mmCIF file of C-alpha atoms in Angstrom:
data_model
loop_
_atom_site.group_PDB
_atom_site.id
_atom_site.type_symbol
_atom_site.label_atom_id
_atom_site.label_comp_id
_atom_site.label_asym_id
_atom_site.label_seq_id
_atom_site.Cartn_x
_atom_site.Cartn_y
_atom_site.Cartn_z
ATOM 1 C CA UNK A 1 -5.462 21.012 7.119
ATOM 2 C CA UNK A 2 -7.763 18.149 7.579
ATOM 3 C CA UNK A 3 -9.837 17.675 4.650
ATOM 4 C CA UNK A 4 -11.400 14.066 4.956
ATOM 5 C CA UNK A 5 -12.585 12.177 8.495
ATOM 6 C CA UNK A 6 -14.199 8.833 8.958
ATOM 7 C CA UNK A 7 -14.702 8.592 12.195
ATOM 8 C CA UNK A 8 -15.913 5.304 13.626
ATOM 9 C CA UNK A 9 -16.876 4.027 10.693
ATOM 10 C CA UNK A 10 -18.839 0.382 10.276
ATOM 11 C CA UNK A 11 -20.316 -1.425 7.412
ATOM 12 C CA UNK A 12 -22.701 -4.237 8.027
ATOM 13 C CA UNK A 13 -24.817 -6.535 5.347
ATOM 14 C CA UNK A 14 -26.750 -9.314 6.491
ATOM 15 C CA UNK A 15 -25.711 -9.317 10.058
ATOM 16 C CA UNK A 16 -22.343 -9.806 8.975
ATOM 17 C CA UNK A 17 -19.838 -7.003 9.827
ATOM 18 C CA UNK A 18 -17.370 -6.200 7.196
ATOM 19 C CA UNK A 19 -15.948 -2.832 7.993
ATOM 20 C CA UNK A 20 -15.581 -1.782 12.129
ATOM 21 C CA UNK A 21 -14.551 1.160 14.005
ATOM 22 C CA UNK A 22 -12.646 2.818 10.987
ATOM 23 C CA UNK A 23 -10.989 6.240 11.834
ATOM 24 C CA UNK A 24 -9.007 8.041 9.608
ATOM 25 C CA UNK A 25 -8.430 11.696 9.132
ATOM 26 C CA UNK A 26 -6.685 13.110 5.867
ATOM 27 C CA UNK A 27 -5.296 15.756 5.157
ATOM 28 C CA UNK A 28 -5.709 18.039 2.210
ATOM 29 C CA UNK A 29 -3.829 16.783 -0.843
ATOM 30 C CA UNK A 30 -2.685 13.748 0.604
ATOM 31 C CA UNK A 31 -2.315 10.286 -1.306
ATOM 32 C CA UNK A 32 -3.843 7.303 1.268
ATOM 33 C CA UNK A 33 -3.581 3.776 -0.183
ATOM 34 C CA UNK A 34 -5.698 1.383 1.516
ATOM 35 C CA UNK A 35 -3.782 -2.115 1.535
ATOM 36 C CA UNK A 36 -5.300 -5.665 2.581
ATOM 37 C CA UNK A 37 -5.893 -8.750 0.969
ATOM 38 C CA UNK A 38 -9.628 -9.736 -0.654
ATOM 39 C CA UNK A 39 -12.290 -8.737 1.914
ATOM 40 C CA UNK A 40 -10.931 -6.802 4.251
ATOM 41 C CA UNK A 41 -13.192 -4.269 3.550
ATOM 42 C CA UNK A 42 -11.288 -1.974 1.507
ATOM 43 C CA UNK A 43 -12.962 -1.396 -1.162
ATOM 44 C CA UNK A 44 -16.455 -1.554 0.815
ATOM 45 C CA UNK A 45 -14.786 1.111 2.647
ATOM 46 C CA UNK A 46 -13.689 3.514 -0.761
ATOM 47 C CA UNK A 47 -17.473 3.128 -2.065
ATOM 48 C CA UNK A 48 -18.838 4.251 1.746
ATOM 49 C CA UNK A 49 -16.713 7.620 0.735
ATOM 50 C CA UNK A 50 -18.221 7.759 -2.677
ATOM 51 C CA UNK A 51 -21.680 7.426 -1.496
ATOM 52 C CA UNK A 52 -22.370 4.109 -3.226
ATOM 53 C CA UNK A 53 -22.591 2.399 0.449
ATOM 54 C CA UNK A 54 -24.249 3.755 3.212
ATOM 55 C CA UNK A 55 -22.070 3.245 6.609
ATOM 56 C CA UNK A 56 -23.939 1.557 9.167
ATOM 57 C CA UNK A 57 -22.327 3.595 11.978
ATOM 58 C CA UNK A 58 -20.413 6.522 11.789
ATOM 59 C CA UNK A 59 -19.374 9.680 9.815
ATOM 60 C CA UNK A 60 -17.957 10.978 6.638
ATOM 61 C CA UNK A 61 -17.229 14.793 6.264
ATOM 62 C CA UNK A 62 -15.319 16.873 3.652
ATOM 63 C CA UNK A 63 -14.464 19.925 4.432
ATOM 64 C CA UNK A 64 -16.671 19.963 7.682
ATOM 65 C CA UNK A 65 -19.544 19.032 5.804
ATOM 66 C CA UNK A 66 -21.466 16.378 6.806
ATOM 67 C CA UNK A 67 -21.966 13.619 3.868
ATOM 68 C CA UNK A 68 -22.466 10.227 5.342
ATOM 69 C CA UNK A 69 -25.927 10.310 3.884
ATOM 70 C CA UNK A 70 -25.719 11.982 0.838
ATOM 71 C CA UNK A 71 -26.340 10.649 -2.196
ATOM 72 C CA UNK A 72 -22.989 9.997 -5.073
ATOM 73 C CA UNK A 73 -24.495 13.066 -7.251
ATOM 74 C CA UNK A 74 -24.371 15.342 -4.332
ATOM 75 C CA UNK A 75 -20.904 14.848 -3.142
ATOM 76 C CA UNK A 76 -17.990 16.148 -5.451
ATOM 77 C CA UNK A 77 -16.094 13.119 -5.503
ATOM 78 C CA UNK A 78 -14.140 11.295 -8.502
ATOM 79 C CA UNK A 79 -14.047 7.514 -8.801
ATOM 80 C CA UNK A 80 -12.096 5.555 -11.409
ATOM 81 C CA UNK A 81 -12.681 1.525 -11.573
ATOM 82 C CA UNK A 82 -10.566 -1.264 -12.452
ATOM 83 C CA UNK A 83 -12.135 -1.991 -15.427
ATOM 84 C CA UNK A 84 -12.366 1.477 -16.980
ATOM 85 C CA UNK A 85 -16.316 1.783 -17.437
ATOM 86 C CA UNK A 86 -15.606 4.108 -20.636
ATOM 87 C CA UNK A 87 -18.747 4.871 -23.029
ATOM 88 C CA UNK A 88 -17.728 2.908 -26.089
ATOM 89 C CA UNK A 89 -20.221 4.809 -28.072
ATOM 90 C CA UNK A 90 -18.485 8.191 -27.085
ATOM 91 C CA UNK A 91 -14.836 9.342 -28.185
ATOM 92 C CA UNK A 92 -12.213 9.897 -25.605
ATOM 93 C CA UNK A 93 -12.996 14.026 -25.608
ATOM 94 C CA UNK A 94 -16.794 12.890 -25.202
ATOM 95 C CA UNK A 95 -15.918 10.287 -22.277
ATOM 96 C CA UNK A 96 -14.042 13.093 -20.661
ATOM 97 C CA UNK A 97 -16.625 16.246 -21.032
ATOM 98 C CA UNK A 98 -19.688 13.617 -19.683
ATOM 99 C CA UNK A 99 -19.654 14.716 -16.461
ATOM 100 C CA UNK A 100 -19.409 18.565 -17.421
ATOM 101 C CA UNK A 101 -22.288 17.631 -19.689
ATOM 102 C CA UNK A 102 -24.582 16.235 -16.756
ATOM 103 C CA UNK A 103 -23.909 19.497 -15.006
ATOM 104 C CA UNK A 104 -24.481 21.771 -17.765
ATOM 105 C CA UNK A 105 -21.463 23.487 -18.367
ATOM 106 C CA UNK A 106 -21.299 26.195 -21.421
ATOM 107 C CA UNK A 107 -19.834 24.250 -24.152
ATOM 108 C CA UNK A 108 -16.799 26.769 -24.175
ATOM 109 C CA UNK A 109 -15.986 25.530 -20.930
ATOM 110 C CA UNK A 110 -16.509 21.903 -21.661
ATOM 111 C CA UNK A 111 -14.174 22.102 -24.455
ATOM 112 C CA UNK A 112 -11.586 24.016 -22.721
ATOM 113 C CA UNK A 113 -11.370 21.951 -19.867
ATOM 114 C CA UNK A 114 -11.307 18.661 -21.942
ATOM 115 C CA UNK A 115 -8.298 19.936 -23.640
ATOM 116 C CA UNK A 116 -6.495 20.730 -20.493
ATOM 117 C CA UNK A 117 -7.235 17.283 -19.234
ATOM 118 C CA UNK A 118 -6.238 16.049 -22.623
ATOM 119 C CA UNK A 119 -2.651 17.910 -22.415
ATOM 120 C CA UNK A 120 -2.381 16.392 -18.950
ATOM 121 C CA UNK A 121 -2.622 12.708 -19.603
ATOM 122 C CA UNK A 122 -1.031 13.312 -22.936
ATOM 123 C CA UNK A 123 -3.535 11.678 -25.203
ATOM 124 C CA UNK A 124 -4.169 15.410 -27.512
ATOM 125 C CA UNK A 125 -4.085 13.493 -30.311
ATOM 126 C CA UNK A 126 -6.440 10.507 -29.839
ATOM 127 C CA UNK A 127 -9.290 13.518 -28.657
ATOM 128 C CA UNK A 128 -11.762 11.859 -31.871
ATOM 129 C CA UNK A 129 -10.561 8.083 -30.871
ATOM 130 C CA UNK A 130 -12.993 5.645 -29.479
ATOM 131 C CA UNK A 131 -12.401 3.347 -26.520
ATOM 132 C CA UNK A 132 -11.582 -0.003 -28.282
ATOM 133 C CA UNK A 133 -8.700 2.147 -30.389
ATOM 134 C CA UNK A 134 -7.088 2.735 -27.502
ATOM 135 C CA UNK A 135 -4.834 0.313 -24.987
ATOM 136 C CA UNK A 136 -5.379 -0.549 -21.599
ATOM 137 C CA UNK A 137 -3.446 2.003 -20.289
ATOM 138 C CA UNK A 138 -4.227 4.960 -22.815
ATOM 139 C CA UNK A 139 -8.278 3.448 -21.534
ATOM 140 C CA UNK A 140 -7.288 4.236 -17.972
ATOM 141 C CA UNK A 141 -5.604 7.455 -18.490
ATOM 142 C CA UNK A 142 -8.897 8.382 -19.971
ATOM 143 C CA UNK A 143 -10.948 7.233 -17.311
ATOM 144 C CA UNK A 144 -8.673 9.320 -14.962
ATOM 145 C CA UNK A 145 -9.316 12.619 -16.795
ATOM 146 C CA UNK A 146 -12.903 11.595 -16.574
ATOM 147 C CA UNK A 147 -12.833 11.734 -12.820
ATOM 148 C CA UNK A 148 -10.274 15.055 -12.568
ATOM 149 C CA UNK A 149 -12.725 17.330 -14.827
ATOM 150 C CA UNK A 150 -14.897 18.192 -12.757
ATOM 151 C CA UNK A 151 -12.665 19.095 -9.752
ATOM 152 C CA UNK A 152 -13.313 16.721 -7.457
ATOM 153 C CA UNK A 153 -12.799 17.482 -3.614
ATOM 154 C CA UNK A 154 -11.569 13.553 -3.329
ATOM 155 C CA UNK A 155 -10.253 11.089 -6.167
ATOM 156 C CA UNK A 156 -10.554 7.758 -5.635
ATOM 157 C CA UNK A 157 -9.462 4.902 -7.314
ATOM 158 C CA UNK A 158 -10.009 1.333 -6.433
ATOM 159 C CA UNK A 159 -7.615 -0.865 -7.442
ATOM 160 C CA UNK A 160 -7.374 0.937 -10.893
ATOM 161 C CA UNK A 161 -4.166 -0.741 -12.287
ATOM 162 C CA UNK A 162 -4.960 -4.608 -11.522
ATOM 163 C CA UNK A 163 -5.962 -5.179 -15.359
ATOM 164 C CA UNK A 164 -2.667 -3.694 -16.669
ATOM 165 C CA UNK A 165 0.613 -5.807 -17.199
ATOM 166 C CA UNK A 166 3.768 -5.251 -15.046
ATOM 167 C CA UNK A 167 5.402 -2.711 -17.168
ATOM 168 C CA UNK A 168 2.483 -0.436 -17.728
ATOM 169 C CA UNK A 169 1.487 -0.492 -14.476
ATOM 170 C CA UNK A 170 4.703 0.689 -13.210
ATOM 171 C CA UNK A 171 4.571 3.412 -15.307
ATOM 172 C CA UNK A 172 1.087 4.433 -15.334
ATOM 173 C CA UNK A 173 0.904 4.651 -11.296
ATOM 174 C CA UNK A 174 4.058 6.956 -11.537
ATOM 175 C CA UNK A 175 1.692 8.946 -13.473
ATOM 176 C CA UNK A 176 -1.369 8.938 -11.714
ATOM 177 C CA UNK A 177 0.924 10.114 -8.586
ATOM 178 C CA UNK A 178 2.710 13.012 -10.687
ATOM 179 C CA UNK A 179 -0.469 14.548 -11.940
ATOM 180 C CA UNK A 180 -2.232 13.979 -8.183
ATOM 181 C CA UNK A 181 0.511 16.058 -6.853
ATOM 182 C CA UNK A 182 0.510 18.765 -9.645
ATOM 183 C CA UNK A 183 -3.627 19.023 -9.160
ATOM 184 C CA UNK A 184 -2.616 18.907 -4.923
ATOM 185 C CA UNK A 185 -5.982 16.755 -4.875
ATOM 186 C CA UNK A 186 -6.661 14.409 -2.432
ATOM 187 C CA UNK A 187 -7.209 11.125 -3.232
ATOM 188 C CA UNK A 188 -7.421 7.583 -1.870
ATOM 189 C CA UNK A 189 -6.129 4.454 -3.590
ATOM 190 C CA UNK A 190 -7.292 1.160 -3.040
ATOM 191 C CA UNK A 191 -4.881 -1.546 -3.543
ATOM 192 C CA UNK A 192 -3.714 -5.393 -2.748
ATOM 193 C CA UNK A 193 -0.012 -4.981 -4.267
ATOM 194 C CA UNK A 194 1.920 -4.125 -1.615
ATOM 195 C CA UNK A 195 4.808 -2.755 -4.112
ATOM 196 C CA UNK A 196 2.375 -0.113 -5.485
ATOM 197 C CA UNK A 197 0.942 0.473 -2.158
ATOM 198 C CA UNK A 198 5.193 1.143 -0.916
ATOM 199 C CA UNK A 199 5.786 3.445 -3.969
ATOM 200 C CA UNK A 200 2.956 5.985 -4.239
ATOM 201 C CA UNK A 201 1.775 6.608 -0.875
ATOM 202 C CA UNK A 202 2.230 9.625 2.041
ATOM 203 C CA UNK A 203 0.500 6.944 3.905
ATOM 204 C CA UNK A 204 -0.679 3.828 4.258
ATOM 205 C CA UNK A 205 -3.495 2.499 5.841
ATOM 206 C CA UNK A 206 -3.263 -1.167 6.438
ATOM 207 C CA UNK A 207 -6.547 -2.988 6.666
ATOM 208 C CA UNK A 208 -7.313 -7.034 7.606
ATOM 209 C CA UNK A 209 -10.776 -8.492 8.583
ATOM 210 C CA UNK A 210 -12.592 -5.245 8.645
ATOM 211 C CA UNK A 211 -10.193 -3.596 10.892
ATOM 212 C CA UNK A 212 -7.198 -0.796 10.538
ATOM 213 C CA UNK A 213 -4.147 -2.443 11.325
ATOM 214 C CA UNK A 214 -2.069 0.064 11.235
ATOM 215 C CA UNK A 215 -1.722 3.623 9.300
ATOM 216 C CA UNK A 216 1.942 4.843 8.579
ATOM 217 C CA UNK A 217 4.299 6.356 6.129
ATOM 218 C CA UNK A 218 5.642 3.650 3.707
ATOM 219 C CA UNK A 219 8.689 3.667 5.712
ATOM 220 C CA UNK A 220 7.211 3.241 8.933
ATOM 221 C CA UNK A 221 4.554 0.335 8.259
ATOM 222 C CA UNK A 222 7.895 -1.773 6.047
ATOM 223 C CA UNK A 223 10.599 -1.165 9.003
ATOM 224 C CA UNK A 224 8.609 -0.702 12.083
ATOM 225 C CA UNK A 225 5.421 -3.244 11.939
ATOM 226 C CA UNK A 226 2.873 -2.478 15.026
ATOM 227 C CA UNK A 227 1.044 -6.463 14.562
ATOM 228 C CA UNK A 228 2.143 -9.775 13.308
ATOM 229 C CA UNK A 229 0.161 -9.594 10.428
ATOM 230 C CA UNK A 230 1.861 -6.131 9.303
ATOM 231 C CA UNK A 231 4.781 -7.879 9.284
ATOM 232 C CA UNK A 232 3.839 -10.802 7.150
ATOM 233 C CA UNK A 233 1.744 -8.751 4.809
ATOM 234 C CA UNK A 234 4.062 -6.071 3.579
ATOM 235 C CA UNK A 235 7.370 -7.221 2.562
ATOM 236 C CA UNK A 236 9.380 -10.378 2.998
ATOM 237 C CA UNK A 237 9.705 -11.067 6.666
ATOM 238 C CA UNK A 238 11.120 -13.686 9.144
ATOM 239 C CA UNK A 239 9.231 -14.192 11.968
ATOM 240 C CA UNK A 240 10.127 -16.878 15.034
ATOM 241 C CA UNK A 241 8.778 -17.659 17.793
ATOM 242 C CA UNK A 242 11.195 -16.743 21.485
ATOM 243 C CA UNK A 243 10.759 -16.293 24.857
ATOM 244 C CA UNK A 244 12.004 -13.391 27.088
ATOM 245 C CA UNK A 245 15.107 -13.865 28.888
ATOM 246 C CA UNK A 246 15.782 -10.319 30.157
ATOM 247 C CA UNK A 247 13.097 -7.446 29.334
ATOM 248 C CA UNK A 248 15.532 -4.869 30.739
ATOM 249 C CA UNK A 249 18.209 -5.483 28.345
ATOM 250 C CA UNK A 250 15.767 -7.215 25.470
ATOM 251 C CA UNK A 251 17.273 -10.719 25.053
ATOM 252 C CA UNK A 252 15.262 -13.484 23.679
ATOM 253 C CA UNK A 253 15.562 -16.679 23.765
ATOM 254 C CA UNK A 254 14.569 -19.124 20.288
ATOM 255 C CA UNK A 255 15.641 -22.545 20.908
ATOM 256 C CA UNK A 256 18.290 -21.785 22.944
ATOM 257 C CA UNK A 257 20.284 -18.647 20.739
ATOM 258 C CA UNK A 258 19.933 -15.679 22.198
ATOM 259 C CA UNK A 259 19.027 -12.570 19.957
ATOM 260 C CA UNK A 260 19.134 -8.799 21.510
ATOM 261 C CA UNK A 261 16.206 -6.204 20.457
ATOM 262 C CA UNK A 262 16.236 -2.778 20.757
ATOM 263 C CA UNK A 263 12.402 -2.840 21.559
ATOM 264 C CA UNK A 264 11.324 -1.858 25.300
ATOM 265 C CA UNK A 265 10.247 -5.182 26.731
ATOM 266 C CA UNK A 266 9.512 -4.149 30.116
ATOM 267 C CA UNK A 267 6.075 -5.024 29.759
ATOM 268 C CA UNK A 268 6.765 -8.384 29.408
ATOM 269 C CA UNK A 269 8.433 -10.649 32.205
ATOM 270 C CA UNK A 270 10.955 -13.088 32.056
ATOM 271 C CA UNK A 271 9.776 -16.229 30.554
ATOM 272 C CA UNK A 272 7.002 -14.547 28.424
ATOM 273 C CA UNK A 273 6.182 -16.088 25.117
ATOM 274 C CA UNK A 274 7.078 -13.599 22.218
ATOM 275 C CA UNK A 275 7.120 -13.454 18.526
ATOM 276 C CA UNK A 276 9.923 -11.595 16.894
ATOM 277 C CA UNK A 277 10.636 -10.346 13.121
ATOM 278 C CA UNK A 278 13.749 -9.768 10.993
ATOM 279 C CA UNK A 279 13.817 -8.550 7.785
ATOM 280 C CA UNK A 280 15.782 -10.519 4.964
ATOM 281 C CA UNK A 281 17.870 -7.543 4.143
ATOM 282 C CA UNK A 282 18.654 -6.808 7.539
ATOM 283 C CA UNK A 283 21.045 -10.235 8.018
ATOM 284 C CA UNK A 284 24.679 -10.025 7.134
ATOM 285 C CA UNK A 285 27.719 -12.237 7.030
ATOM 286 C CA UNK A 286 29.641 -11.558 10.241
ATOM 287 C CA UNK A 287 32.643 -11.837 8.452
ATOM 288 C CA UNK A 288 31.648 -8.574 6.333
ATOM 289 C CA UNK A 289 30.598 -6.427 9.819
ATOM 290 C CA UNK A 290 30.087 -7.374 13.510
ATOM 291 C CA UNK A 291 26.750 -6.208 14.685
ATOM 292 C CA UNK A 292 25.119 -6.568 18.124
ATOM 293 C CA UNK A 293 23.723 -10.438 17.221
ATOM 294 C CA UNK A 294 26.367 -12.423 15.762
ATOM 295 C CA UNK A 295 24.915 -15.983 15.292
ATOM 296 C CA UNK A 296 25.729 -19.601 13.992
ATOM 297 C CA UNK A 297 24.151 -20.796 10.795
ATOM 298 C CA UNK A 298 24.324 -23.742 8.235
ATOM 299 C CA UNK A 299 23.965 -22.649 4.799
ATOM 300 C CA UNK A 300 20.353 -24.440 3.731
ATOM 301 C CA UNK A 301 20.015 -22.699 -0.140
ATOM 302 C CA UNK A 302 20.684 -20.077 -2.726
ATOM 303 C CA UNK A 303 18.285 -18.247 -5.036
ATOM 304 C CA UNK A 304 18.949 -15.785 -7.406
ATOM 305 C CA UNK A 305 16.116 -13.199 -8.051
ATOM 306 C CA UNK A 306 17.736 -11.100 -9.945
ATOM 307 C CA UNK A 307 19.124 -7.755 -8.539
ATOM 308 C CA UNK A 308 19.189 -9.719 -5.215
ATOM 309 C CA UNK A 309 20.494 -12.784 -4.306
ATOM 310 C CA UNK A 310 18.354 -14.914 -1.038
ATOM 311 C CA UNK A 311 20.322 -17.331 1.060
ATOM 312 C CA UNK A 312 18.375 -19.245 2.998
ATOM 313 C CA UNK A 313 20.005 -19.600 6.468
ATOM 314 C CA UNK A 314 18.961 -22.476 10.023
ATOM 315 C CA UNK A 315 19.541 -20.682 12.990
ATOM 316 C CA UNK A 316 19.007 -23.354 15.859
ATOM 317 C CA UNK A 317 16.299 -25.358 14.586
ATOM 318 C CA UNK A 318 14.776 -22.273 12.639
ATOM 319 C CA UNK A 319 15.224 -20.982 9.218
ATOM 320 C CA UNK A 320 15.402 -17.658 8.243
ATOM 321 C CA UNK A 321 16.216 -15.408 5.241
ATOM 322 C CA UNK A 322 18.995 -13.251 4.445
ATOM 323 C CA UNK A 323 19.022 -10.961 1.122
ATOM 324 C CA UNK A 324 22.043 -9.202 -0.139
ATOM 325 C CA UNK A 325 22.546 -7.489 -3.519
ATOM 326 C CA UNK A 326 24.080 -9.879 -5.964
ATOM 327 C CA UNK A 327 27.239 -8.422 -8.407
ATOM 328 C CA UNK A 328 29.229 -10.592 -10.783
ATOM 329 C CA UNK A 329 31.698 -10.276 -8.097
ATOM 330 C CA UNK A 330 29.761 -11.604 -5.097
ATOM 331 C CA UNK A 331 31.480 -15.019 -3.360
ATOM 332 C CA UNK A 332 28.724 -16.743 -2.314
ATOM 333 C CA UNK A 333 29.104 -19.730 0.588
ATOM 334 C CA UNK A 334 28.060 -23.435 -0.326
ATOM 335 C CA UNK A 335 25.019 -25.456 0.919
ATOM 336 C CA UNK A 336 26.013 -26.925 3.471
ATOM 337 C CA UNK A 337 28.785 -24.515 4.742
ATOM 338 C CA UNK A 338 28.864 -23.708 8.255
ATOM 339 C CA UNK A 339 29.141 -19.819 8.941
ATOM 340 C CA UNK A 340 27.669 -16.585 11.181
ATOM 341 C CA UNK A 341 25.431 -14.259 10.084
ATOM 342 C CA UNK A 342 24.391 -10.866 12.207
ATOM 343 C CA UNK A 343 21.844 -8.346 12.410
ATOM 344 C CA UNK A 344 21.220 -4.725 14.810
ATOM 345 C CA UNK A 345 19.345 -4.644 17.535
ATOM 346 C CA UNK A 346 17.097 -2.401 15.739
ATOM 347 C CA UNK A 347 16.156 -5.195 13.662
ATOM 348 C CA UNK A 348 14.518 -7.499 16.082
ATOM 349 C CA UNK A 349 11.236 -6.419 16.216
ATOM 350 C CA UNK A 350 8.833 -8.034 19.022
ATOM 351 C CA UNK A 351 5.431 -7.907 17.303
ATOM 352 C CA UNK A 352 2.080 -7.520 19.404
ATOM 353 C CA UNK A 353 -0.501 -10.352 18.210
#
């Protein structure tokens, strides 16, 4: 069931136009993560559904109802910030019963539903703590109960996590997604980490200059990129620059080696400029497996990154990466060496500009 549209959405200040022709349609429950670097409109886009921006075109309704207009206090929508915006005067159970105060809830319902939202972010027994005696993250869980007491329709969260360090963040996002799915709210996550973005999403709506780039499943927008910048954005990616050789069967041309695609060129013709992308993990040694492309390399560098181990590879006169999961029995070539590596079809993806 559809639950939230934008539909042709467009956000201008000063002449300058910073969100255009943004359509999305979500369904009930659903977890969206908007994902783009610094103004791409993202977060202009998050505070246009909260009712802190007024689009300049377009329409926002919840549940058929019409609220492009209305004002934050008369939609039922949650927000929680990146940088917490706790009371410090208040205690945590205080912070969390506010907005059941502005409403004027019986206090026996107040109290009952700040223990339940207590219980769920598993901070019972800081209830009489103030903000400063908590961490970052306890701060944050806090801020999330906050926006989840007073049911809203839509939870949004814009860029909560970005003050956190590594570890917490990991964990508290794994969180955040648990107790979205136990509540089956919907909610809408604003984001530039592409990792979190990957993780925590049923989709992913990938935004650049304004504009939706593409919207996808995490697996979809990682393996199957719809535009160049897709590709680049999310994930490590190759990317080279071919011509078409034969659209029918989908061989390109870079420099003179031939690579074969799986992607229906027939709307190209022979001699068409193309880009193409391959994903790092995708490459092989040839000696390991035989795939469709088998191709000559020189061995141009090593790096270990831990859990995987990146071999930098020159194809003709390009260079390209190839991952592969390192183990304390991996034989890894030299610099220098001469060898093949080889990829699928399906990995050659021609990518529309």
């Amino acid at each position: 069931m559809t639950h939230l549209i934008l539909k042709n959405i467009s956000k201008e200040f000063s002449g300058t136009t910073v969100v255009q022709d943004f359509n999305l349609d979500v369904e009930q429950g659903e977890f969206i993560s908007f994902l783009g670097p610094s103004g791409c409109g993202k977060t202009t886009t998050l505070r246009m559904v909260a009712g802190f921006e007024t689009p300049t075109t377009g329409v926002i309704t919840i549940n058929g109802e019409d609220i492009t207009n209305n004002a934050p206090n008369q939609r039922n929508v949650g927000m929680i910030f990146q940088a917490y915006a706790l009371f410090p005067n208040m205690t945590v159970a205080q912070n969390i019963g506010f907005g059941l105060r502005i409403r004027k809830e019986s206090e026996s319902v107040i109290k009952e539903r700040v223990e339940e939202m207590l219980a769920l972010i598993h901070l019972e027994n800081k209830a009489g703590s103030y903000p400063y005696q908590l961490s970052g993250g306890q701060q944050q869980r806090v801020a999330l109960a906050r926006a989840l007491a007073n049911h809203p329709q839509v939870l949004l969260l814009d860029e909560p996590l970005s003050a956190l360090d590594a570890k917490i963040r990991v964990q508290l996002r794994s969180e955040i997604r648990a107790i979205q799915k136990k509540m089956g709210i919907t909610a809408i996550f604003v984001t530039h980490d592409q990792e979190e973005a990957l993780s925590i999403s049923d989709r992913i709506v990938v935004m650049y200059e304004g504009r939706i780039e593409q919207v996808g499943s995490p697996f979809e927008v990682y393996n199957f990129p719809q535009t160049a910048f897709v590709a680049n954005f999310v994930g490590t990616l190759n990317t080279a620059a071919a011509e078409v050789v034969d659209p029918v069967k989908g061989i390109l041309s870079m420099d003179g080696v031939q690579f074969v695609s799986a992607e229906n060129l027939q709307v190209k013709k022979k001699g068409d400029a193309v880009k193409f992308s391959i994903r790092p993990e995708r490459f092989s040694f040839a000696s390991e497996i035989k795939k469709e492309n088998v191709l000559d390399c020189t061995i141009e560098n090593i790096t270990f990154l831990g859990s995987v181990v990146r071999i930098r590879v020159k194809i003709g006169n390009t260079k390209f990466n190839m991952d592969t999961f390192n183990n304390p029995f991996l034989e890894l070539p030299k610099i220098g060496d001469k060898d093949q590596v080889t990829c699928s079809r399906e990995a050659v993806l021609v990518l529309d500009e």
